[in-house]
PDB file of C-alpha atoms and ligand atoms in Angstrom:
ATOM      1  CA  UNK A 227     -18.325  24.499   3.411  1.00  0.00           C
ATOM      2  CA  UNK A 228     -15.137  24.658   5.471  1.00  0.00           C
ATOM      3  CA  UNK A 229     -12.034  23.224   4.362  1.00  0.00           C
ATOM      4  CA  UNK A 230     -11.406  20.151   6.419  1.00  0.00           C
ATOM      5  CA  UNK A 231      -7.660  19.366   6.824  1.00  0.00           C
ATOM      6  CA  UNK A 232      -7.287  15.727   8.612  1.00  0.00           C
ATOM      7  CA  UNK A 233      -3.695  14.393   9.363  1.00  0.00           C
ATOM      8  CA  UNK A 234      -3.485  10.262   9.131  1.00  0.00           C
ATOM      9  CA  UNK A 235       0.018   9.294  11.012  1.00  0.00           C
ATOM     10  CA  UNK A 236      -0.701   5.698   9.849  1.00  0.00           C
ATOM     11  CA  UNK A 237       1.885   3.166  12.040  1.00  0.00           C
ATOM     12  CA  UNK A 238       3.589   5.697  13.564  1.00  0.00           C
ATOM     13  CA  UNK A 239       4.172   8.258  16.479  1.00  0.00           C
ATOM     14  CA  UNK A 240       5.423   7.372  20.088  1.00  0.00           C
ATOM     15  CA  UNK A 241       5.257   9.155  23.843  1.00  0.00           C
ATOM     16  CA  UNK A 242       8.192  11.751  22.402  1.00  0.00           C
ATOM     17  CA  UNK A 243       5.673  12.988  19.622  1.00  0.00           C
ATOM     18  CA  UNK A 244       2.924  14.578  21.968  1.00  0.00           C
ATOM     19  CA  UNK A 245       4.807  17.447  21.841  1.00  0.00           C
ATOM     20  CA  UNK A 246       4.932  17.846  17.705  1.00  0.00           C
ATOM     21  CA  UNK A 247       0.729  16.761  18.349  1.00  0.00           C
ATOM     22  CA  UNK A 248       0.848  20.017  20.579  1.00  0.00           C
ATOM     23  CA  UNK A 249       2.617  21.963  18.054  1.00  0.00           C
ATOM     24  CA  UNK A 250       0.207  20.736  15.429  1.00  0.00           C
ATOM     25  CA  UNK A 251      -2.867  21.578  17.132  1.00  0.00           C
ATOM     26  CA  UNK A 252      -1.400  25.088  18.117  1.00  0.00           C
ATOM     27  CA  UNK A 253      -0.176  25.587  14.685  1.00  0.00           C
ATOM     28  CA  UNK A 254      -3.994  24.947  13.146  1.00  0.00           C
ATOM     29  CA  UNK A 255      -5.548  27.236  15.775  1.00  0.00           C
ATOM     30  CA  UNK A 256      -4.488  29.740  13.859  1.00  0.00           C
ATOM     31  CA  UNK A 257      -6.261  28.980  10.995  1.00  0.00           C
ATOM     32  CA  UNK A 258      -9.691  29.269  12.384  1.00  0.00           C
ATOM     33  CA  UNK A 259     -11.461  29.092   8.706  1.00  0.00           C
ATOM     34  CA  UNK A 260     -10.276  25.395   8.520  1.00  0.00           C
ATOM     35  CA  UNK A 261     -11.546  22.833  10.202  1.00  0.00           C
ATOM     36  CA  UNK A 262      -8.795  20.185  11.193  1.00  0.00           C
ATOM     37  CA  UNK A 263      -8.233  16.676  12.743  1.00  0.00           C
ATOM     38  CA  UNK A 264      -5.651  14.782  13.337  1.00  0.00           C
ATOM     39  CA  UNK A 265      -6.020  10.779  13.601  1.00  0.00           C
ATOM     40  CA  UNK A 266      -2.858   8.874  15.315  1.00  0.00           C
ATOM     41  CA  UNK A 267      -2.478   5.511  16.265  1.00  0.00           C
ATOM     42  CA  UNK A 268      -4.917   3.948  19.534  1.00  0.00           C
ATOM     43  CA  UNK A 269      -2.041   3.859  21.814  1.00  0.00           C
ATOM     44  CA  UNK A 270      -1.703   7.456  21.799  1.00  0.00           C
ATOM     45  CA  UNK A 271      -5.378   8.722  21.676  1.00  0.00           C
ATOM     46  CA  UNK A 272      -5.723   9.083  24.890  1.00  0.00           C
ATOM     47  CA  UNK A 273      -2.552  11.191  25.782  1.00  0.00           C
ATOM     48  CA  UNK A 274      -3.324  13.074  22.713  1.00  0.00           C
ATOM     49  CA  UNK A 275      -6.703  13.993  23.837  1.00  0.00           C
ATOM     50  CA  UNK A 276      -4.875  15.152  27.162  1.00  0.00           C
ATOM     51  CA  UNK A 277      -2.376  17.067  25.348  1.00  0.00           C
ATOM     52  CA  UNK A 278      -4.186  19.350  23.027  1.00  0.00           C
ATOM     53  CA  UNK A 279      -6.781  21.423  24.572  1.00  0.00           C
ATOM     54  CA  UNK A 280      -9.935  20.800  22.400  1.00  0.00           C
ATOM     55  CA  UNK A 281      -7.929  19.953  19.072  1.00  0.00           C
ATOM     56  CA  UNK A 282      -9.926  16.823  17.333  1.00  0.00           C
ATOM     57  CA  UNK A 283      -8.226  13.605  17.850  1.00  0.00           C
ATOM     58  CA  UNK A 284      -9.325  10.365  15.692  1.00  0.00           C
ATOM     59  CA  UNK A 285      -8.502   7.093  15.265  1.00  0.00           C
ATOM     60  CA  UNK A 286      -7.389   5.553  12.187  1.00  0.00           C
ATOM     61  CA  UNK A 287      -9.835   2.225  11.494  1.00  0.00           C
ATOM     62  CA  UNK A 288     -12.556   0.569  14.180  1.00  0.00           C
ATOM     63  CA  UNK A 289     -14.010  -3.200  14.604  1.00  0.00           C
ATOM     64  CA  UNK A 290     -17.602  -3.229  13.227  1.00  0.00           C
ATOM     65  CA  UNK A 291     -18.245  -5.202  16.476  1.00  0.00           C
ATOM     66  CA  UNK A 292     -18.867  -3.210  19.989  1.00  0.00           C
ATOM     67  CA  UNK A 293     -17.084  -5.693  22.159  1.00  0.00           C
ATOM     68  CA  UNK A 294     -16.569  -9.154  22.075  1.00  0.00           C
ATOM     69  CA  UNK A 295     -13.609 -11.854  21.267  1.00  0.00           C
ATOM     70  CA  UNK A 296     -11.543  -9.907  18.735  1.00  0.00           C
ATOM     71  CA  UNK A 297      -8.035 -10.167  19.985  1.00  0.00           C
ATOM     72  CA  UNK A 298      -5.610  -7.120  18.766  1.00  0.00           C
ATOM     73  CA  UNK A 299      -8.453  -5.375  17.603  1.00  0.00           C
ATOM     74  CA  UNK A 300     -10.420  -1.322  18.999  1.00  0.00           C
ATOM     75  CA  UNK A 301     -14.123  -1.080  18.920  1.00  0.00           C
ATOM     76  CA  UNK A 302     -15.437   2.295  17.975  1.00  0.00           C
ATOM     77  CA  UNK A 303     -16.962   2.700  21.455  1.00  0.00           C
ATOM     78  CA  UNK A 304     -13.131   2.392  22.874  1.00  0.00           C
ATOM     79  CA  UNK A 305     -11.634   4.896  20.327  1.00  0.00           C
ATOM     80  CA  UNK A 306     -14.919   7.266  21.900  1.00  0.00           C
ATOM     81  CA  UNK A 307     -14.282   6.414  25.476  1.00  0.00           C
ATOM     82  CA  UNK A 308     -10.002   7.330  24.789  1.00  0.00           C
ATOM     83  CA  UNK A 309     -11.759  10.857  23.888  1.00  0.00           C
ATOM     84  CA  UNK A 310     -11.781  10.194  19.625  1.00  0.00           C
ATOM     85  CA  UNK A 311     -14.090  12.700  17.763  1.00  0.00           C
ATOM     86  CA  UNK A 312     -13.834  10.791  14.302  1.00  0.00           C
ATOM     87  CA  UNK A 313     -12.248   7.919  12.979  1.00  0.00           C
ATOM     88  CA  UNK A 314     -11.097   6.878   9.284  1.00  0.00           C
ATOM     89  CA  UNK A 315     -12.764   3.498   7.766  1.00  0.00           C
ATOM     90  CA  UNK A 316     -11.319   1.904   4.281  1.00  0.00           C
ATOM     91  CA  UNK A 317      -8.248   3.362   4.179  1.00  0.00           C
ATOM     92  CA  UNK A 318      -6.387   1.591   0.974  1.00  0.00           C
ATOM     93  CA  UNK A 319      -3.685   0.298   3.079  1.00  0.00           C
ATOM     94  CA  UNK A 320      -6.410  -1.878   5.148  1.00  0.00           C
ATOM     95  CA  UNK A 321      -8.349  -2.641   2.530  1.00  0.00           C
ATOM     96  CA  UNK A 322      -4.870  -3.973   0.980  1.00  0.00           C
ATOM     97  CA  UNK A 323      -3.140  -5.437   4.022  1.00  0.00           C
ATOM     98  CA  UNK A 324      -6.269  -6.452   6.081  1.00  0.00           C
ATOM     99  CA  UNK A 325      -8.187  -7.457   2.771  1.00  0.00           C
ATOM    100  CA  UNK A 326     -11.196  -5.061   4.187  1.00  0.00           C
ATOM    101  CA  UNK A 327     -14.484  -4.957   1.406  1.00  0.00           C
ATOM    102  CA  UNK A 328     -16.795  -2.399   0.873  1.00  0.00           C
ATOM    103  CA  UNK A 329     -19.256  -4.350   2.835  1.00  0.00           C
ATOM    104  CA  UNK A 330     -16.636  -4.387   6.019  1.00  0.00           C
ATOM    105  CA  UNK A 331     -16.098  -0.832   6.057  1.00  0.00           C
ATOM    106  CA  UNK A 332     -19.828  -0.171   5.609  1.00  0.00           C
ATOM    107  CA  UNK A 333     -20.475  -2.063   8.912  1.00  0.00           C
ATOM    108  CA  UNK A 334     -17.105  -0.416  10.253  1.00  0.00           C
ATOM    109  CA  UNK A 335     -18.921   3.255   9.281  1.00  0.00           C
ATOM    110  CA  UNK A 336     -22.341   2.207  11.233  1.00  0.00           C
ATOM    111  CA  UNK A 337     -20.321   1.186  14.205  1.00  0.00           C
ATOM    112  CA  UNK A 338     -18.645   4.260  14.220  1.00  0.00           C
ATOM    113  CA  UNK A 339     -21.115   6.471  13.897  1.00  0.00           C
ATOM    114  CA  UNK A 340     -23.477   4.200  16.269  1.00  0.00           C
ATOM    115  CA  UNK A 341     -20.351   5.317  19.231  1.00  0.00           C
ATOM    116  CA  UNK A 342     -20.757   8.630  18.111  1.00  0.00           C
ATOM    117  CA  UNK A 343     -18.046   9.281  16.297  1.00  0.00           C
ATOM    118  CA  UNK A 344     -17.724  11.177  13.099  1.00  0.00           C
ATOM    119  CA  UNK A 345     -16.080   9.466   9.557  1.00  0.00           C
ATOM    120  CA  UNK A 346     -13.845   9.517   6.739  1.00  0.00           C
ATOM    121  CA  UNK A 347     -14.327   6.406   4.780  1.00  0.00           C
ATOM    122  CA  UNK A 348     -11.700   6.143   2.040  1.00  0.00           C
ATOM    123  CA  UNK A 349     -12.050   5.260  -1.759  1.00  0.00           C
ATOM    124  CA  UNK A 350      -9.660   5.248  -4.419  1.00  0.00           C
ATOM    125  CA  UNK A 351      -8.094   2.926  -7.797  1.00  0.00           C
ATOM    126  CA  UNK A 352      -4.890   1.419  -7.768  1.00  0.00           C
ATOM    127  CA  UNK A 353      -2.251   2.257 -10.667  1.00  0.00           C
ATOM    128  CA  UNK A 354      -3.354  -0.703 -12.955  1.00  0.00           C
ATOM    129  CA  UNK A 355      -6.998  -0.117 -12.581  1.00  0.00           C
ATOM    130  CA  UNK A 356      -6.473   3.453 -13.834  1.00  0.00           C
ATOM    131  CA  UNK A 357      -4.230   2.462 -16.631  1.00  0.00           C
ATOM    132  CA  UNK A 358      -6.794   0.084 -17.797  1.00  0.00           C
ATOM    133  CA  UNK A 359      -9.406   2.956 -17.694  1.00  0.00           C
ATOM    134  CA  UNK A 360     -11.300   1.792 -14.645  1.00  0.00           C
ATOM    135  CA  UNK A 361     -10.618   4.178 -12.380  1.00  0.00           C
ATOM    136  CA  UNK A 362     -14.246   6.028 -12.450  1.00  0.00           C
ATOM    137  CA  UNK A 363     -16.014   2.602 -12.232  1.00  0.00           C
ATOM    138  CA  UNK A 364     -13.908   1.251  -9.421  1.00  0.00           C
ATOM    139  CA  UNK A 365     -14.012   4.050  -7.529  1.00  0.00           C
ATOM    140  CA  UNK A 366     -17.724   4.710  -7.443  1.00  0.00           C
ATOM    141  CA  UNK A 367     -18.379   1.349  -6.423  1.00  0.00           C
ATOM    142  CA  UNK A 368     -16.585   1.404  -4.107  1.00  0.00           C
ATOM    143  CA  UNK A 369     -18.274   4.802  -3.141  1.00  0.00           C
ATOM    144  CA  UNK A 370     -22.069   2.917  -3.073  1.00  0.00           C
ATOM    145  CA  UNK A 371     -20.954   0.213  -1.487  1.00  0.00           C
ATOM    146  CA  UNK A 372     -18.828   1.802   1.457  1.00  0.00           C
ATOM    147  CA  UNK A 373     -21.698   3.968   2.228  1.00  0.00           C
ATOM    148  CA  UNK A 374     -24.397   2.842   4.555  1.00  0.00           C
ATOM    149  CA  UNK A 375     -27.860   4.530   3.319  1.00  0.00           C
ATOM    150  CA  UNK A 376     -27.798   6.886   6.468  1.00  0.00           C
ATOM    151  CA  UNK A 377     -24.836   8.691   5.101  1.00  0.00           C
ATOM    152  CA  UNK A 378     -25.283  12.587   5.661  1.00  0.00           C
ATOM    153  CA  UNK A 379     -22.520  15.498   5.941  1.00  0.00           C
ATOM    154  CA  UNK A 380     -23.398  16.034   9.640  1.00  0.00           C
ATOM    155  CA  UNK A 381     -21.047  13.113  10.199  1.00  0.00           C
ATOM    156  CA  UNK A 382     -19.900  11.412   7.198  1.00  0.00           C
ATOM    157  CA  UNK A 383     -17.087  12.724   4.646  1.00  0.00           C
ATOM    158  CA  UNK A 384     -15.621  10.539   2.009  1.00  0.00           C
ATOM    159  CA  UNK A 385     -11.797  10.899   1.168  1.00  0.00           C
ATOM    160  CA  UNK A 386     -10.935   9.940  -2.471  1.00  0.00           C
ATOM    161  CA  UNK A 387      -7.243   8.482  -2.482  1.00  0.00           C
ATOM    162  CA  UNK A 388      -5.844   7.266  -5.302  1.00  0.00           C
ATOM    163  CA  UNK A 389      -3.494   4.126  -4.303  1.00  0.00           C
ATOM    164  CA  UNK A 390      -0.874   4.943  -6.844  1.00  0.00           C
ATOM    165  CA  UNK A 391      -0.694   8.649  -5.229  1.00  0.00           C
ATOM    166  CA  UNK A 392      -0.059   7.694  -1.768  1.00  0.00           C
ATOM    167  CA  UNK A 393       3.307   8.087  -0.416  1.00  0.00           C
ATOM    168  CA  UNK A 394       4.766   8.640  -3.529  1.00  0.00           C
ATOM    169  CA  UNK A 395       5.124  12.368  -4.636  1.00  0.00           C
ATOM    170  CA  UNK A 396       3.501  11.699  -7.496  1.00  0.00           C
ATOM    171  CA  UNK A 397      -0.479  13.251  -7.702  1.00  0.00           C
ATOM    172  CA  UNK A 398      -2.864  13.236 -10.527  1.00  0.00           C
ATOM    173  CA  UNK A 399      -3.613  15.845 -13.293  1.00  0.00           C
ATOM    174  CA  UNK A 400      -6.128  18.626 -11.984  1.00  0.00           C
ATOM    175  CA  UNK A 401      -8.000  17.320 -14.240  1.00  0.00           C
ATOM    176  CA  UNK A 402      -8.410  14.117 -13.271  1.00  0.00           C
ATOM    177  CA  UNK A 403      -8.966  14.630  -9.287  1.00  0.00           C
ATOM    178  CA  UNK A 404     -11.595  17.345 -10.853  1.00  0.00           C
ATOM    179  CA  UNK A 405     -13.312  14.920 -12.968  1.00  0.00           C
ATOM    180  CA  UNK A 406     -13.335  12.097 -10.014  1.00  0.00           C
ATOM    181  CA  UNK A 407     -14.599  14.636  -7.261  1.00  0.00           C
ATOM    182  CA  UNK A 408     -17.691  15.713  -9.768  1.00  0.00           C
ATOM    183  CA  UNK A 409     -18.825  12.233 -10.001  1.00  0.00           C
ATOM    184  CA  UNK A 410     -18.190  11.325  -6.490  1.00  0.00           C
ATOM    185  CA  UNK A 411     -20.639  14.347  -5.610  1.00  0.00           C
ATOM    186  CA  UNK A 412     -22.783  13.472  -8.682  1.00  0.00           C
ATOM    187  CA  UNK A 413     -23.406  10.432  -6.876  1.00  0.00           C
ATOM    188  CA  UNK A 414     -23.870  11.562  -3.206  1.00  0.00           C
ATOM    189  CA  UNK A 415     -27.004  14.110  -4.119  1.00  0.00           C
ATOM    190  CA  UNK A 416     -28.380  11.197  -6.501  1.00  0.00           C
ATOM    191  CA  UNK A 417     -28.038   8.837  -3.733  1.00  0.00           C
ATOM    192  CA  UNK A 418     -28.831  11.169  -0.651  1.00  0.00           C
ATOM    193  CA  UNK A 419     -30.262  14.585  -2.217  1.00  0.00           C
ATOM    194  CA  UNK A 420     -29.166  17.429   0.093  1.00  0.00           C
ATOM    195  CA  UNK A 421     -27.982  15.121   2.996  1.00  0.00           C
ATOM    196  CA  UNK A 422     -25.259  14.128   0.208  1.00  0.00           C
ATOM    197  CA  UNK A 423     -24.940  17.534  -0.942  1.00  0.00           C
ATOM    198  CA  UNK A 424     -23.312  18.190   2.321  1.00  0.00           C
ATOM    199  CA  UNK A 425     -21.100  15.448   2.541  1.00  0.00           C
ATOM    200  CA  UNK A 426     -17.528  16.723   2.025  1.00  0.00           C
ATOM    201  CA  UNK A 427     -15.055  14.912  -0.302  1.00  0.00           C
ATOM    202  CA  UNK A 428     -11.159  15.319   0.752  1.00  0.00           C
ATOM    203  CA  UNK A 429      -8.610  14.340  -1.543  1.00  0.00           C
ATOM    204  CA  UNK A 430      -5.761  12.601   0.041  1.00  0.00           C
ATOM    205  CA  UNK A 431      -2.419  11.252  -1.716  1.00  0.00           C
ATOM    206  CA  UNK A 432       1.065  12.693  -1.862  1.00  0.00           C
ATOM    207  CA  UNK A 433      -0.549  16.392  -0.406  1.00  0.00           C
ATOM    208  CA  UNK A 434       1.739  18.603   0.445  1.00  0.00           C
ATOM    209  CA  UNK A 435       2.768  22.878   1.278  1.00  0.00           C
ATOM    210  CA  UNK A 436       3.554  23.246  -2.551  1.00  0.00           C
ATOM    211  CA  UNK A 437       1.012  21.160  -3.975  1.00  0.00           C
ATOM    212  CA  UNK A 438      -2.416  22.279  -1.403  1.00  0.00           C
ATOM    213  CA  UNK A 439      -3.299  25.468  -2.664  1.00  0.00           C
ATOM    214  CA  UNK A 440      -3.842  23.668  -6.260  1.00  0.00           C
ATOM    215  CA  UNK A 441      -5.700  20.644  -4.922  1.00  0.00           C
ATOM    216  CA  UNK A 442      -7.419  22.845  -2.452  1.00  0.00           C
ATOM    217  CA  UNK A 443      -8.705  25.006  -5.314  1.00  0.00           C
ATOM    218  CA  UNK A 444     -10.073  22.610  -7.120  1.00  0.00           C
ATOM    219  CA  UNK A 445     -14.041  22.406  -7.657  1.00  0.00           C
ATOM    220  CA  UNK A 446     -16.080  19.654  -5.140  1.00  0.00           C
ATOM    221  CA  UNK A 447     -12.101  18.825  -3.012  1.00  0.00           C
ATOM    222  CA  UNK A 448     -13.389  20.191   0.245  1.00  0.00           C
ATOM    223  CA  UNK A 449     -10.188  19.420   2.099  1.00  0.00           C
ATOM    224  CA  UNK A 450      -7.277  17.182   2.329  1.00  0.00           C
ATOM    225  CA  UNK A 451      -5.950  13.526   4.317  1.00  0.00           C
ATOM    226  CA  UNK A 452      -2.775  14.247   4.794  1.00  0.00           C
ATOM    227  CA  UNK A 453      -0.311  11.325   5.330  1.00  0.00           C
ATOM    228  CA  UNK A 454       3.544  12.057   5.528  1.00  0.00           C
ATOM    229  CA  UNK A 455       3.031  15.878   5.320  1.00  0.00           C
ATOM    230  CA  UNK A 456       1.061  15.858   8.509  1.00  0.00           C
ATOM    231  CA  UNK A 457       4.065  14.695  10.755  1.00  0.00           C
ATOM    232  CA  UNK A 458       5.545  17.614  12.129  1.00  0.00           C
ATOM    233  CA  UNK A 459       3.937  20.745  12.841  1.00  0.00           C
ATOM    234  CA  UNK A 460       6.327  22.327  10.020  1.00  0.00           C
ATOM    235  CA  UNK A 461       5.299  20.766   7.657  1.00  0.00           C
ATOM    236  CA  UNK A 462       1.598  20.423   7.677  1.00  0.00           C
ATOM    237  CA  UNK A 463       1.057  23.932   8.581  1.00  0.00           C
ATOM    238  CA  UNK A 464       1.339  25.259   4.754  1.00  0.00           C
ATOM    239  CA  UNK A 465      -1.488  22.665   4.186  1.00  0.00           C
ATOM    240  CA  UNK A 466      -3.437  24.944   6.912  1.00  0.00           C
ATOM    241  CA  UNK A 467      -2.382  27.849   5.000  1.00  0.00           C
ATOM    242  CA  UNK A 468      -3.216  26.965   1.859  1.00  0.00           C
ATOM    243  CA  UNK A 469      -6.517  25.670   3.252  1.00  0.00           C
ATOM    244  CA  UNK A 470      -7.413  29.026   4.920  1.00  0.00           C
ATOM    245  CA  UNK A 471      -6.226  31.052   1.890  1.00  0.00           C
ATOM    246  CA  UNK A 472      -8.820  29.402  -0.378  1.00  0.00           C
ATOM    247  CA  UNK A 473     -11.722  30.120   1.888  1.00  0.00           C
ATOM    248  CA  UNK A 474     -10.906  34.056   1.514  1.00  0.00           C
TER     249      UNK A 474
HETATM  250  P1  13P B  42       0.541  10.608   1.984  1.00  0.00           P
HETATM  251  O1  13P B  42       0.061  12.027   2.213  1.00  0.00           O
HETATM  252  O2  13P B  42       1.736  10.241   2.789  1.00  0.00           O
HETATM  253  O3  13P B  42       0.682  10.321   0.516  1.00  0.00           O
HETATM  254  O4  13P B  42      -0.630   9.657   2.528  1.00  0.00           O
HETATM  255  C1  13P B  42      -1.925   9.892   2.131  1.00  0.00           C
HETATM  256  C2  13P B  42      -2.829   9.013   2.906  1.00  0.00           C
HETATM  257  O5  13P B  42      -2.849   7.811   2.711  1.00  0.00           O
HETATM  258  C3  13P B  42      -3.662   9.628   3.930  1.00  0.00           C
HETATM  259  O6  13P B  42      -4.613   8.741   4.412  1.00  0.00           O
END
């Protein structure tokens, strides 16, 4: 399996950033072992998509509706049609803010993937939930049910993010992202066999240039959302490294 290095810009990134997107997808062209996306807000898709020659654009969340009277909100078929390859679904912070359940982002994935596009639906435990020892349970249901039963690597990847890691600096013992990533795949081939097999897990949460190489390295972590480190080209192009080292 190739490493799979997706950037999530979250709220943020105006007309002046197309060049750093340009930098970005020049910068992971060189690391043609890794596989790499980058998924910015709607308003820029588009110019993105113009900008970057063939570098994988995605959006960052999709109504489970095709069209209809949603006001404010992007169908799935719109993020295709501005040129998206992939979008994110259950990303913590919606699931948080936008109060988002499992059974949302299931119908979110199916839309998704109904417009063609590939997905990264999220899963992860907040900071009290792992204190209190929950972290495995919460996690996995979340896991069985975010996934609809067609789930298969060909266009599916899950990205386990633990809440308390996210834009904080802080990340979890080897160990423990070890541990989590073993029983999120323990549960993919029970659920899916080889279609779940294939299904790659990224771990996202405070990943950075010093921290990659470790994470990367890490049995069943098949490659990283990136949040703050995937601003700048700078940056997020040790990730790359690190990414590309590990596949030697
Ligand atoms: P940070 O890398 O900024 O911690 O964000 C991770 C994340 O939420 C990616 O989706």
């Amino acid at each position: 399996m190739r490493k799979y290095i997706v950037g999530n810009w979250k709220m943020n990134g105006m007309s002046a950033d197309l060049t750093e997107i340009a930098a970005i997808a020049s910068v992971s062209a060189k690391y043609a072992s890794v596989e790499s996306a980058l998924c910015l807000p709607a308003t820029l898709i588009g110019r993105a998509v113009s900008a970057v020659e063939g570098y994988i654009i995605g959006g960052q969340d999709c109504h489970m509706n095709a069209s209809g009277a949603h006001t404010g909100c992007v169908s799935a078929a719109m993020l295709a049609d501005a040129g998206a390859r992939l979008t994110i679904v259950g990303h913590s912070e919606r699931r948080a803010d936008e109060h988002e359940s499992d059974a949302d982002i299931r119908a979110k994935a199916l839309a998704a993937k109904a417009a063609g596009l590939e997905v990264i639906i999220c899963v992860g435990e907040t900071l009290e939930q792992r204190d209190d020892g929950k972290a495995l349970e919460i996690v996995l249901g979340q896991l069985a049910q975010s996934l609809p039963d067609a789930a298969s690597g060909d266009w599916l990847s899950v990205a386990y993010e633990p809440v308390w890691a996210i834009g904080t600096g802080r990340i979890p013992e080897d160990k423990d992202v070890a541990d989590m990533h073993r029983e999120i795949r323990a549960q993919l081939t029970t659920r899916f066999g080889p279609a779940g097999a294939a299904i790659r897990i990224l771990y996202g949460g405070s990943m950075n240039g010093e921290n990659a190489a470790m994470l990367l390295s890490i049995p069943d972590v098949d490659g990283g959302l990136v949040g703050g480190a995937s601003l700048t080209a700078s940056k997020f192009e040790p990730i790359f490294a690190a990414a590309a080292k590990s596949a030697e």
